[in-house]
mmCIF file of C-alpha atoms in Angstrom:
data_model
loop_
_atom_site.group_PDB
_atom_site.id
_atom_site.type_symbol
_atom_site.label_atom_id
_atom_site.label_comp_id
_atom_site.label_asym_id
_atom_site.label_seq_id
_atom_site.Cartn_x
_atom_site.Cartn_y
_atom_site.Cartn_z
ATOM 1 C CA UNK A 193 -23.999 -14.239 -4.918
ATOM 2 C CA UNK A 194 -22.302 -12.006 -7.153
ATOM 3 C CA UNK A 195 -25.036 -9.240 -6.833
ATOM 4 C CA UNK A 196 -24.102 -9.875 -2.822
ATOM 5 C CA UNK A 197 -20.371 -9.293 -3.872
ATOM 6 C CA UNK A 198 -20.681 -6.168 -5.577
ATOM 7 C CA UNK A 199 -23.271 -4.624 -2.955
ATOM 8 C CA UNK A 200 -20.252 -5.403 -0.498
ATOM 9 C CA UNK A 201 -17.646 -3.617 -2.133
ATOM 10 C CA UNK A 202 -19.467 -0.647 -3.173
ATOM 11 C CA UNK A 203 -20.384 -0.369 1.162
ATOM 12 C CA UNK A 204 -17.052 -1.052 1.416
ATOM 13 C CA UNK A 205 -15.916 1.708 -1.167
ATOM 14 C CA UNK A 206 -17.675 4.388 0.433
ATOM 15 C CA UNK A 207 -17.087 3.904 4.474
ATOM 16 C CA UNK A 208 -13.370 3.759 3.382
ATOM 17 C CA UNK A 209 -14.041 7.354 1.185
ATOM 18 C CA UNK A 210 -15.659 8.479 4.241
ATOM 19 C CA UNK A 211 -13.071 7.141 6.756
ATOM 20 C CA UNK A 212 -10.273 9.687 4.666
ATOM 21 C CA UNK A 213 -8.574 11.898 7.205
ATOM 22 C CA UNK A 214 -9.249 15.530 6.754
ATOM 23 C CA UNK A 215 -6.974 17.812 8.826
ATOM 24 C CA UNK A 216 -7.999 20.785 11.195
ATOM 25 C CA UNK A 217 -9.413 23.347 9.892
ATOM 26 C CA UNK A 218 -10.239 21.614 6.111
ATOM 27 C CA UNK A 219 -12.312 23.771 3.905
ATOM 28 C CA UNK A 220 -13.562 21.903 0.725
ATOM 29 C CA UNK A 221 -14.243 24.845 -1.235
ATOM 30 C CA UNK A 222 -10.344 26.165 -0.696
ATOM 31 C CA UNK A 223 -8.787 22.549 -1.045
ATOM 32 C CA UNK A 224 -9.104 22.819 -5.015
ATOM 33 C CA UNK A 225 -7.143 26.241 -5.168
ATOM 34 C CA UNK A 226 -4.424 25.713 -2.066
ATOM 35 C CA UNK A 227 -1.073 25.230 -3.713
ATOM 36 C CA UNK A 228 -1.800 25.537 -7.508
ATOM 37 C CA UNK A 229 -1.118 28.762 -9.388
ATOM 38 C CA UNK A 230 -4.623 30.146 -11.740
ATOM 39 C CA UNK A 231 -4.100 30.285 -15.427
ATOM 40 C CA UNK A 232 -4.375 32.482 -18.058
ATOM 41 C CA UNK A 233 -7.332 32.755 -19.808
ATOM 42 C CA UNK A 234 -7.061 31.215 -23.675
ATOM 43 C CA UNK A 235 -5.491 33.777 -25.978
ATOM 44 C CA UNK A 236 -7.059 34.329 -29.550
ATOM 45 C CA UNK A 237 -5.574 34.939 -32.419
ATOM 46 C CA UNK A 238 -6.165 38.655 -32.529
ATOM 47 C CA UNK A 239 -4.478 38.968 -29.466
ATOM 48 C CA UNK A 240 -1.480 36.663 -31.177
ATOM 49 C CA UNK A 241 -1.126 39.072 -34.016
ATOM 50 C CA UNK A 242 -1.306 42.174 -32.041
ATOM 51 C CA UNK A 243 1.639 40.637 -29.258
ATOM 52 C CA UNK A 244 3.845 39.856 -32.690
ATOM 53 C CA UNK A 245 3.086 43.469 -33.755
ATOM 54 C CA UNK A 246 4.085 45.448 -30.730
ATOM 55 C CA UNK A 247 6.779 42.497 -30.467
ATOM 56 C CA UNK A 248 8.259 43.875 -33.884
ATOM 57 C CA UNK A 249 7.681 47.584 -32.836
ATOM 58 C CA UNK A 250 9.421 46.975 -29.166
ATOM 59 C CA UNK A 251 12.667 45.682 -31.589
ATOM 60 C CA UNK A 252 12.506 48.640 -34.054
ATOM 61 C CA UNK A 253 11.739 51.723 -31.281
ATOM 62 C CA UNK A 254 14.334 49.938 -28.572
ATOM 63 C CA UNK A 255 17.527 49.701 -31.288
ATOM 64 C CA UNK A 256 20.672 50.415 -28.984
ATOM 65 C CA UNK A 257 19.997 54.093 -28.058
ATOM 66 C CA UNK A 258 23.425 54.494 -28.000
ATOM 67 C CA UNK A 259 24.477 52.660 -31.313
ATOM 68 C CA UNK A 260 21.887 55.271 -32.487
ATOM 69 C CA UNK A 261 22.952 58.272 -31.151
ATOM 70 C CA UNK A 262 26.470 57.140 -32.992
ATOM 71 C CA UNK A 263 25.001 56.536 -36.311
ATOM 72 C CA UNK A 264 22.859 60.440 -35.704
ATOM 73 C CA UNK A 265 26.394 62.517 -35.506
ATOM 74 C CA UNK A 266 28.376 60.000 -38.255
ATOM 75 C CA UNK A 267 25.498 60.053 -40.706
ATOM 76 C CA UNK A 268 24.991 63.910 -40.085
ATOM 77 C CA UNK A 269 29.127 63.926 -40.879
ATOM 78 C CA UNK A 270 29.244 61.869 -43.814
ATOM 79 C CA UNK A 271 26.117 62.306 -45.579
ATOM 80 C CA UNK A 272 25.886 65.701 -45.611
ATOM 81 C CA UNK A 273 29.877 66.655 -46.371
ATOM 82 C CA UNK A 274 29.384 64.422 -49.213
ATOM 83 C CA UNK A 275 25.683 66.772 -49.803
ATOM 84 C CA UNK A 276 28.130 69.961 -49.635
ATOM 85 C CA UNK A 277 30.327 69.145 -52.905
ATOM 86 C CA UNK A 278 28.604 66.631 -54.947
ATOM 87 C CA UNK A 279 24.513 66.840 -54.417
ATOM 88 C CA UNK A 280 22.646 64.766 -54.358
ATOM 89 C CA UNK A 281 20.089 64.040 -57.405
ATOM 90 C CA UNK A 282 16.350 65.907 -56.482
ATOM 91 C CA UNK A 283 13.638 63.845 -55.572
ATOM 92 C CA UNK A 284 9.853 64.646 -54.249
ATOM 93 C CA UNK A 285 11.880 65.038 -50.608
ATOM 94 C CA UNK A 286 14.101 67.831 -51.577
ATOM 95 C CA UNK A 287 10.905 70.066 -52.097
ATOM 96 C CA UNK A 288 10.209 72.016 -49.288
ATOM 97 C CA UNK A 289 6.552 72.002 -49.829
ATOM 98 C CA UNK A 290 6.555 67.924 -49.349
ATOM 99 C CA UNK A 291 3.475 66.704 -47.786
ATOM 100 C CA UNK A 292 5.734 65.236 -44.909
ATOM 101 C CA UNK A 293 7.705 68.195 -44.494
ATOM 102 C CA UNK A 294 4.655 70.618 -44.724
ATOM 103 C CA UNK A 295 1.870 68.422 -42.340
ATOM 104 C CA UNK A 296 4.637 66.717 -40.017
ATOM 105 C CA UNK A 297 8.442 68.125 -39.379
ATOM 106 C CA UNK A 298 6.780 71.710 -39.113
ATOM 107 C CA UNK A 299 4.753 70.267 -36.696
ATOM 108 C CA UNK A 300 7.127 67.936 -34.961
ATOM 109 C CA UNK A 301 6.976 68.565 -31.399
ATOM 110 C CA UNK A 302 3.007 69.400 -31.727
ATOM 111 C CA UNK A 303 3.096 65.497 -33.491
ATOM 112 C CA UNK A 304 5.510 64.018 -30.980
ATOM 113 C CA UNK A 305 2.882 65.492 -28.223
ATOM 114 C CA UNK A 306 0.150 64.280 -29.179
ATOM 115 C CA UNK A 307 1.264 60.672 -28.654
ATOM 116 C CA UNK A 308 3.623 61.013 -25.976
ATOM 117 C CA UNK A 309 1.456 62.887 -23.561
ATOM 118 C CA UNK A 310 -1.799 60.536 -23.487
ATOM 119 C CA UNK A 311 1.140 57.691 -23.266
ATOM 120 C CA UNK A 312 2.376 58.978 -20.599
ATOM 121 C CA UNK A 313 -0.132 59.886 -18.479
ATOM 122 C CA UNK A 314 -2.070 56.641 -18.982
ATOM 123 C CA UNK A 315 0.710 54.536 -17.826
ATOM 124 C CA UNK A 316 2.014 56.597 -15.494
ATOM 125 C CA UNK A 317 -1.721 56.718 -14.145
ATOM 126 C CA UNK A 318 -1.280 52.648 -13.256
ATOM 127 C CA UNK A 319 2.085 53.050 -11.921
ATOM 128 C CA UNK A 320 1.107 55.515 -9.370
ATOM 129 C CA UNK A 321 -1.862 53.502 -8.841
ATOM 130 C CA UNK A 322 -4.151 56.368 -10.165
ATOM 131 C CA UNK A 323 -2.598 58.627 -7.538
ATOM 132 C CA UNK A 324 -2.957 61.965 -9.869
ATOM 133 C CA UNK A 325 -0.969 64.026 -7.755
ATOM 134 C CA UNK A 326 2.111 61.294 -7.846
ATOM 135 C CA UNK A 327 1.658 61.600 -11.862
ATOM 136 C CA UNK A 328 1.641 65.479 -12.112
ATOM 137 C CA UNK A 329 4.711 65.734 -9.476
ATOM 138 C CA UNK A 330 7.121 62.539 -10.961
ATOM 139 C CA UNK A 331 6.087 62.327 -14.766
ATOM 140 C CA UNK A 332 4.739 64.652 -16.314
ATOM 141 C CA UNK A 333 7.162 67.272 -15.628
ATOM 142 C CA UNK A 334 9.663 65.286 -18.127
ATOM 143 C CA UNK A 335 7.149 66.699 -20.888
ATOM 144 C CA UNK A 336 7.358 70.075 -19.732
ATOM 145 C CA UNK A 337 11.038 69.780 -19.115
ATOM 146 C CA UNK A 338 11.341 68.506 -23.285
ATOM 147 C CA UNK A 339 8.549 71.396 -24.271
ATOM 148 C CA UNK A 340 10.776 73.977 -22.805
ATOM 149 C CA UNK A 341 14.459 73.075 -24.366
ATOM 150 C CA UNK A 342 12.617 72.521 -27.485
ATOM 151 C CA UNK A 343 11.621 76.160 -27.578
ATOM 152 C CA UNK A 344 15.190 77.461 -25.927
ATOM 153 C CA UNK A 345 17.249 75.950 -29.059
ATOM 154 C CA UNK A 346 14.804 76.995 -31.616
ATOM 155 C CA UNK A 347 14.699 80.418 -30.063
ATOM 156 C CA UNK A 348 18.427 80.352 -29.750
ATOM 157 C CA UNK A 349 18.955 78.922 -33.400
ATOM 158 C CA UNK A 350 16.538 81.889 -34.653
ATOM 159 C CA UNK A 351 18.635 84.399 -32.677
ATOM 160 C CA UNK A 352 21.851 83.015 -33.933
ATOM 161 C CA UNK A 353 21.022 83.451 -37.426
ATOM 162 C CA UNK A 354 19.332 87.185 -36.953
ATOM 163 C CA UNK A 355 22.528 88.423 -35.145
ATOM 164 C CA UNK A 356 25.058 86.820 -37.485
ATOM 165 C CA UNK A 357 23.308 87.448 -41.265
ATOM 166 C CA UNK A 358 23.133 89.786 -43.834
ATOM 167 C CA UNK A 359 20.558 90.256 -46.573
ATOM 168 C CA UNK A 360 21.704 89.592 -49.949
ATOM 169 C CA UNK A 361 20.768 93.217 -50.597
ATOM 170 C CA UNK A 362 22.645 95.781 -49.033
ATOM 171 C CA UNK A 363 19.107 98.025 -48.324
ATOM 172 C CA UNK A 364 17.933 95.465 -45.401
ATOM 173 C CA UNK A 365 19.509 95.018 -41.888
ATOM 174 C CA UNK A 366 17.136 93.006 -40.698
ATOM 175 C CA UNK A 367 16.225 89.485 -41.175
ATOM 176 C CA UNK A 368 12.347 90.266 -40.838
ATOM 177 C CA UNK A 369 12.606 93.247 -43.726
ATOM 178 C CA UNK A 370 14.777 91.614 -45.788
ATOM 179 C CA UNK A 371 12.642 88.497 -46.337
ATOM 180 C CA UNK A 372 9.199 90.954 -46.740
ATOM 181 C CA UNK A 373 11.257 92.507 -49.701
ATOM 182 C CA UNK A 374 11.430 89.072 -51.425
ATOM 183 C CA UNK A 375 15.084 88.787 -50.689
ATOM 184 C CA UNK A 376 17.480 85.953 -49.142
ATOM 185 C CA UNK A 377 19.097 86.250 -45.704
ATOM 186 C CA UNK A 378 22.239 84.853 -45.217
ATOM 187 C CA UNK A 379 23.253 83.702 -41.996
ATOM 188 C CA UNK A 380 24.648 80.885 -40.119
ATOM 189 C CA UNK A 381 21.427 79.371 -39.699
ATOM 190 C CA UNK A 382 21.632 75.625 -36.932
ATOM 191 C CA UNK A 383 19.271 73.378 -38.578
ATOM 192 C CA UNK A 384 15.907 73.383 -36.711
ATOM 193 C CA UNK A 385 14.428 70.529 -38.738
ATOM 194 C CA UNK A 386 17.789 68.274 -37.777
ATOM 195 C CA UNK A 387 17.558 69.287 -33.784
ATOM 196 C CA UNK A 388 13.743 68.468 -33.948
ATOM 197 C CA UNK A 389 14.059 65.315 -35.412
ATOM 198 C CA UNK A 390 16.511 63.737 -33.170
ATOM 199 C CA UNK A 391 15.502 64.947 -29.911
ATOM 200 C CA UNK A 392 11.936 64.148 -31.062
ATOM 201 C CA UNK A 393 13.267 60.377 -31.459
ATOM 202 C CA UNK A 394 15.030 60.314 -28.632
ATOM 203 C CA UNK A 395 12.370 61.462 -26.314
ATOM 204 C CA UNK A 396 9.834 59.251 -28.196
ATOM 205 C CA UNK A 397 12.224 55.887 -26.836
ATOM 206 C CA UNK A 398 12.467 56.982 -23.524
ATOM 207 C CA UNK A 399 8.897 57.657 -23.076
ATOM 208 C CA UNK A 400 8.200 54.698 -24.799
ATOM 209 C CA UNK A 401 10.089 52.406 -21.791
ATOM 210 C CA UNK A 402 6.895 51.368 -20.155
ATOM 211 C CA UNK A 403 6.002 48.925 -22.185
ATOM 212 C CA UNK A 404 8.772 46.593 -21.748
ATOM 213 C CA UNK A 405 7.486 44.284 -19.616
ATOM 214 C CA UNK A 406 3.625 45.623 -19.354
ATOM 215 C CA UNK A 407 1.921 42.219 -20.176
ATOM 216 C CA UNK A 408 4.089 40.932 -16.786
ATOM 217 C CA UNK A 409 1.180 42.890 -14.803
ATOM 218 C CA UNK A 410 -1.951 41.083 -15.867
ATOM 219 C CA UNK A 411 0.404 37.734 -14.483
ATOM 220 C CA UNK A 412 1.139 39.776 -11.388
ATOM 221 C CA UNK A 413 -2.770 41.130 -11.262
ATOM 222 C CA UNK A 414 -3.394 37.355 -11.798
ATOM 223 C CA UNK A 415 -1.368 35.568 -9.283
ATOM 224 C CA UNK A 416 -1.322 38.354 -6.619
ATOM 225 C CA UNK A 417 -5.097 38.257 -5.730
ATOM 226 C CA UNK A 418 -4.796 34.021 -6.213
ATOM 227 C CA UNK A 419 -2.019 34.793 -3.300
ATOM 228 C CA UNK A 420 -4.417 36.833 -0.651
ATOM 229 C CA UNK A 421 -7.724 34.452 -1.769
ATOM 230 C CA UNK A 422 -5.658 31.177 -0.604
ATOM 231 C CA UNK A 423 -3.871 33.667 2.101
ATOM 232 C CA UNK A 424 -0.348 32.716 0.696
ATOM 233 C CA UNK A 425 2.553 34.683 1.076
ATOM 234 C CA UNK A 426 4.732 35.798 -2.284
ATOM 235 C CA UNK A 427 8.017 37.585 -1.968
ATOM 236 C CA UNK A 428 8.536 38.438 -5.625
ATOM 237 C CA UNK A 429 5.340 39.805 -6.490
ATOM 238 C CA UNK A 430 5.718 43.605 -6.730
ATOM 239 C CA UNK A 431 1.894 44.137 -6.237
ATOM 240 C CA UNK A 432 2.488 42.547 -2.668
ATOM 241 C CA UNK A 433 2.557 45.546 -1.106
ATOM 242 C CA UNK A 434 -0.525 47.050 -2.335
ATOM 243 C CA UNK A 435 -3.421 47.151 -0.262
ATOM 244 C CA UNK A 436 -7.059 45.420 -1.288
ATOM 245 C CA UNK A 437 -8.433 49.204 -2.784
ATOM 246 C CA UNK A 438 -4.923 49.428 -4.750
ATOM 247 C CA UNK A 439 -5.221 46.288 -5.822
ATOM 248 C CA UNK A 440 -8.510 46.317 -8.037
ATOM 249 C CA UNK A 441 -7.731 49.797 -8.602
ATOM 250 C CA UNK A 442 -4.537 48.671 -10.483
ATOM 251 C CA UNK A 443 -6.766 46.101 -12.012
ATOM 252 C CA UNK A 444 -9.366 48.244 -13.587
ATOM 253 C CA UNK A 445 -7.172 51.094 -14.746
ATOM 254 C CA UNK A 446 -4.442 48.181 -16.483
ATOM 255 C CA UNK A 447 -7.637 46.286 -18.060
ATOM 256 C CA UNK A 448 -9.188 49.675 -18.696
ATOM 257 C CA UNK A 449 -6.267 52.078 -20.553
ATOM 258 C CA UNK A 450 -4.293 48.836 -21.812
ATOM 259 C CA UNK A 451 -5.845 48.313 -25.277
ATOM 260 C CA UNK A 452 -5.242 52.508 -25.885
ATOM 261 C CA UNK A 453 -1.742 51.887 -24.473
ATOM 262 C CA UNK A 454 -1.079 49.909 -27.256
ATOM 263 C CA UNK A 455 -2.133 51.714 -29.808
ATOM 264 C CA UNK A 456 -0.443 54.581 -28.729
ATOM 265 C CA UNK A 457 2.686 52.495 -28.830
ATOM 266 C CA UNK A 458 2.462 51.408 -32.380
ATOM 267 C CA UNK A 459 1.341 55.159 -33.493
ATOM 268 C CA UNK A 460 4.681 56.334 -31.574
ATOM 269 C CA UNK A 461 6.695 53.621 -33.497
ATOM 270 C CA UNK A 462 5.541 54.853 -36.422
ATOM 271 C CA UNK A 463 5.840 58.048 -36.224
ATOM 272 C CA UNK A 464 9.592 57.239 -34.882
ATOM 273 C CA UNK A 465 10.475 55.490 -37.912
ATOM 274 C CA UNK A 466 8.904 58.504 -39.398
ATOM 275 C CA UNK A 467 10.840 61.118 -37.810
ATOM 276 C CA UNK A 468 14.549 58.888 -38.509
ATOM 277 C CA UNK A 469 13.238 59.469 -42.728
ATOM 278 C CA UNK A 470 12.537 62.761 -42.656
ATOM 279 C CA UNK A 471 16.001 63.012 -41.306
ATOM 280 C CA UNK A 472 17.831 61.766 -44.161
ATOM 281 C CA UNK A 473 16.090 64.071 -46.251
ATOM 282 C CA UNK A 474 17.257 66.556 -44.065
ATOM 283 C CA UNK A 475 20.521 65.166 -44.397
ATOM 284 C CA UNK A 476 20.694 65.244 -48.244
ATOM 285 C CA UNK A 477 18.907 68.484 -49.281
ATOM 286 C CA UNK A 478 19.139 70.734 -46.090
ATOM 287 C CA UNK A 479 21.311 73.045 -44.733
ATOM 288 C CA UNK A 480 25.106 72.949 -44.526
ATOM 289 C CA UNK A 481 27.078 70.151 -43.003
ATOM 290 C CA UNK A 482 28.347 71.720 -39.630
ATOM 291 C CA UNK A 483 25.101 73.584 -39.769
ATOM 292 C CA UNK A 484 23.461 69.451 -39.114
ATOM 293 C CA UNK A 485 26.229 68.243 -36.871
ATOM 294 C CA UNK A 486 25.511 71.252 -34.444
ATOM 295 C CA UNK A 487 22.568 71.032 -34.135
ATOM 296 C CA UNK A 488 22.147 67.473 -33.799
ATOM 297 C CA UNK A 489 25.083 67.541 -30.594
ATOM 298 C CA UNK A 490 22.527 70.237 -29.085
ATOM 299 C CA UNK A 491 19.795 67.495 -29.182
ATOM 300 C CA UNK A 492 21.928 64.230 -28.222
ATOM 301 C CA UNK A 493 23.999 66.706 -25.728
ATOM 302 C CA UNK A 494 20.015 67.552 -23.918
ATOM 303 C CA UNK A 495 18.518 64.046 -23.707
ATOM 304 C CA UNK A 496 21.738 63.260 -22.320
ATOM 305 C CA UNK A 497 21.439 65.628 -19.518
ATOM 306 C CA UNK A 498 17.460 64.854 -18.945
ATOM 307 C CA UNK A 499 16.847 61.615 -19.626
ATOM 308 C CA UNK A 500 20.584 59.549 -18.872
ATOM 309 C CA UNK A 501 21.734 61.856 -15.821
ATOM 310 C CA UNK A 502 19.095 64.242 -13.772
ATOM 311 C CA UNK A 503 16.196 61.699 -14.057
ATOM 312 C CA UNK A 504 17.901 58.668 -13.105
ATOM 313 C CA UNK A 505 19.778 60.013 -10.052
ATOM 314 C CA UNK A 506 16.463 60.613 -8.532
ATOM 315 C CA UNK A 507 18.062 63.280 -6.562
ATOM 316 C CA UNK A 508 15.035 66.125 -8.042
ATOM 317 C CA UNK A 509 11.748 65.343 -9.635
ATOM 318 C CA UNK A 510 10.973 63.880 -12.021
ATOM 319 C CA UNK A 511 11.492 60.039 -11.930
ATOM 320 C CA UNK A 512 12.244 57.903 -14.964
ATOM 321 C CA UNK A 513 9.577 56.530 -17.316
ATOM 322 C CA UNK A 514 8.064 53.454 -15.947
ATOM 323 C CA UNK A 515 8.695 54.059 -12.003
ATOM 324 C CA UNK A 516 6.050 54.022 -10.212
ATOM 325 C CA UNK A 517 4.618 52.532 -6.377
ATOM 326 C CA UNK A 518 5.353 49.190 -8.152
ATOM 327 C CA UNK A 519 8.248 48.069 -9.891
ATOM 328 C CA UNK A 520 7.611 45.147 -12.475
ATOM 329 C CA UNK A 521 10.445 45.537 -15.384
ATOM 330 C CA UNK A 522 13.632 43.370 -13.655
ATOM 331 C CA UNK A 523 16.429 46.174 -12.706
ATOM 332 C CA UNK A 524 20.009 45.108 -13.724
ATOM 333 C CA UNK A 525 22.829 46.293 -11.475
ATOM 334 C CA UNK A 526 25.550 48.820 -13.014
ATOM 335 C CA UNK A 527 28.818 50.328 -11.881
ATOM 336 C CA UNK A 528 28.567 53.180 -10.460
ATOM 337 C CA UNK A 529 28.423 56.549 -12.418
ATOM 338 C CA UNK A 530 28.738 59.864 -10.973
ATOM 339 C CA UNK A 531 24.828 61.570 -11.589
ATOM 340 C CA UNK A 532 23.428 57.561 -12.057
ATOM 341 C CA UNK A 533 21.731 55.280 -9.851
ATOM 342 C CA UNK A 534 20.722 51.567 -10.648
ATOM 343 C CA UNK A 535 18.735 51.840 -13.543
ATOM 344 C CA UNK A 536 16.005 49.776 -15.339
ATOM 345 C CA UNK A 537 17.174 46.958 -17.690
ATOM 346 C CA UNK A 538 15.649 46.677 -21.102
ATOM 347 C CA UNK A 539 17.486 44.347 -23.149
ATOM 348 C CA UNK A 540 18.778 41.472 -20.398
ATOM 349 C CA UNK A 541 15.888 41.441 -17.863
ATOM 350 C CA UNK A 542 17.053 37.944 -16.359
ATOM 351 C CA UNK A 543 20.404 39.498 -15.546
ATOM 352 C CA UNK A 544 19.466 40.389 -12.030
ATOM 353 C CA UNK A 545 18.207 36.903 -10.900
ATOM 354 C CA UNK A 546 21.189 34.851 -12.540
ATOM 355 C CA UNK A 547 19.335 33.669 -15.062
ATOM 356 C CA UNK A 548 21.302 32.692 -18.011
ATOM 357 C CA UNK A 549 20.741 35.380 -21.028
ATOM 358 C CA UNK A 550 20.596 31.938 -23.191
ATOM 359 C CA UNK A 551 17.316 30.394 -22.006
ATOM 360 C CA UNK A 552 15.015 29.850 -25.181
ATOM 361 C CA UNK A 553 12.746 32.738 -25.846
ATOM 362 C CA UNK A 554 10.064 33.234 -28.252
ATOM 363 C CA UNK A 555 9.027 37.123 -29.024
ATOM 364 C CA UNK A 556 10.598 38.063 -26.159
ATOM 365 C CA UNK A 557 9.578 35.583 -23.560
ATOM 366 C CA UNK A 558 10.824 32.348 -22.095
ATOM 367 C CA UNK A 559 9.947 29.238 -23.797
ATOM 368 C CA UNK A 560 10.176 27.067 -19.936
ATOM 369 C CA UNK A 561 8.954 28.412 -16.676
ATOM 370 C CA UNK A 562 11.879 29.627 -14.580
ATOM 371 C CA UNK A 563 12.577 29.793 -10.796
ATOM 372 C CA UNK A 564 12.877 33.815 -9.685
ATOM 373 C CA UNK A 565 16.328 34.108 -7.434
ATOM 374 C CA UNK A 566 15.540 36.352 -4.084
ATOM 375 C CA UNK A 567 18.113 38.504 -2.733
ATOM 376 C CA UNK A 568 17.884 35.838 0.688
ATOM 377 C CA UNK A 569 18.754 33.313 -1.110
#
């Protein structure tokens, strides 16, 4: 009997399984994926210790530009007025032939190149969706544009101290004879080393800007093509309006140039932090106060003009660093300012979807999944 019983219910069991409704149009192998979001693959440690690395490098090169800038001309004040009357006691820095000062600050804008160009053109190579004629016309010009006021204001420096010198022997009217005799020119000579060494920073943060957010476009990558496989619609994914070719074209480049990305990143950290050392040596042992402070106002007073009012207005080419045919770093809206348009936000990304600024974070990122705000809501 019981056998009986349990024969029953198993027939039972599976005419009611096979009984289940199943609406038009039901396709088993879709009815796993419709209305669930994929995951991320598991993360190993490596790639734990190399997010807290470029974590700690994204808070060191992205200190408030303009708290910076402030600390450049007061520092260039104080510590070298201070330099003028009471000097400072000698150290390995104040000799000229220092291995930094030899091997890097002579070659600071050959150093600053050689990071910021490959940086540049490999992101800017996803952002335009490997569209090389987008990334010579919008991005790369900001390197030229850099190249070329570094060489006016050296030339310009040089020329200032030619025109208004004298050699410390009477014999030599000219700067280029006068230091072939083995003699000292005197002139008022704008410190090279101190206009290099800003603008070299300056232009190594702004370049930098991509990063801010560049993890976001594996998730993007990740959920976009889950959106077109289970034909869903997404309004907040910026990769929305790519077609299929764009698509895994974005894909491959991003999972392609991304580990070099970060490297470059660190390396332009580093040699950040470098450039911000060498300065203070520059401040203590070189040159004469207003000497510093001139030259430094020529370098704040250019990335001003490039990087915080032509390239932002988007009025003439070049674009910002980080624009591209997709937008992924959150924009924050500003007031307006005359020669500025809406600009990207890098410290308070969830400003523009109402998010409170106060939501747990950890390295950067939300602790608890948030709902995204559209503008029809």
């Amino acid at each position: 009997m019981r056998r009986n019983d349990m024969t029953s219910k198993r027939k039972t069991a599976t005419n009611s399984s096979n009984m289940n409704f199943r609406p038009a149009g039901y396709d088993p192998q879709r009815q796993d994926t419709k209305g669930t979001r994929p995951t991320a693959n598991p993360t190993t440690v490596r790639e734990v210790l190399l997010q807290m690395l470029i974590f700690l490098c994204k808070k060191v090169i992205f200190f408030d530009v303009n708290l910076k800038v402030a600390l450049y001309l007061g520092s260039l004040f104080l510590v070298s007025l201070i330099g003028d009357f009471a000097p400072y006691p000698k150290t390995y820095f104040a000799r000229s032939d220092n291995i930094f000062n030899v091997y890097f600050v002579k070659w600071g804008w050959a150093w600053t190149l050689v990071l910021s160009v490959p940086y540049l053109v490999l992101t800017s190579c996803i952002l335009c969706v490997g569209n090389r004629e987008k990334l010579i016309r919008e991005h790369l010009p900001r390197i030229l544009i850099a190249t070329f006021f570094w060489f006016f204001w050296t030339k310009v420096f040089n020329l200032v101290e030619t025109m208004y010198g004298r050699c410390n022997v009477k014999n030599f009217d000219s700067k280029i004879a006068c230091l072939k005799g083995g003699h000292f020119w005197n002139g008022f000579d704008i410190s090279g080393h101190a206009f290099i060494l800003i603008y070299s920073s300056l232009v190594l943060i702004e370049e930098a800007k991509p990063i801010i957010g560049w993890e976001n476009i594996k998730e993007h990558l990740r959920n976009e093509e889950h959106n077109r496989l289970t034909r869903e619609e997404s309004s907040v994914n910026p990769l929305r309006n790519l077609d299929d070719d764009e698509l895994q074209n974005v894909k491959s480049l991003y999972e392609k140039y991304t580990p070099v990305i970060r490297v470059l990143f660190i390396s332009m950290t580093a040699l950040q932090l470098l450039w911000d050392v060498m300065l203070v040596c520059t401040m203590l042992y070189y040159h004469k106060m207003i000497e510093k402070v001139l030259s430094g106002i020529f370098a704040i007073l250019t990335w001003f003009f490039t990087y915080r009012a032509w390239y932002p207005a988007n009025s003439l080419l070049p674009n910002c660093a980080g624009h591209g045919k997709f937008i992924y770093q959150k924009t924050k809206i500003q007031p307006a300012v005359p020669f500025r348009k809406q600009s990207l936000n890098y410290n308070n990304a969830g400003s523009s979807t109402g998010q409170s600024n106060n939501t747990p974070k950890f390295m950067g990122m939300p602790i608890y999944p948030q709902k995204t705000t559209t503008a029809t809501e």
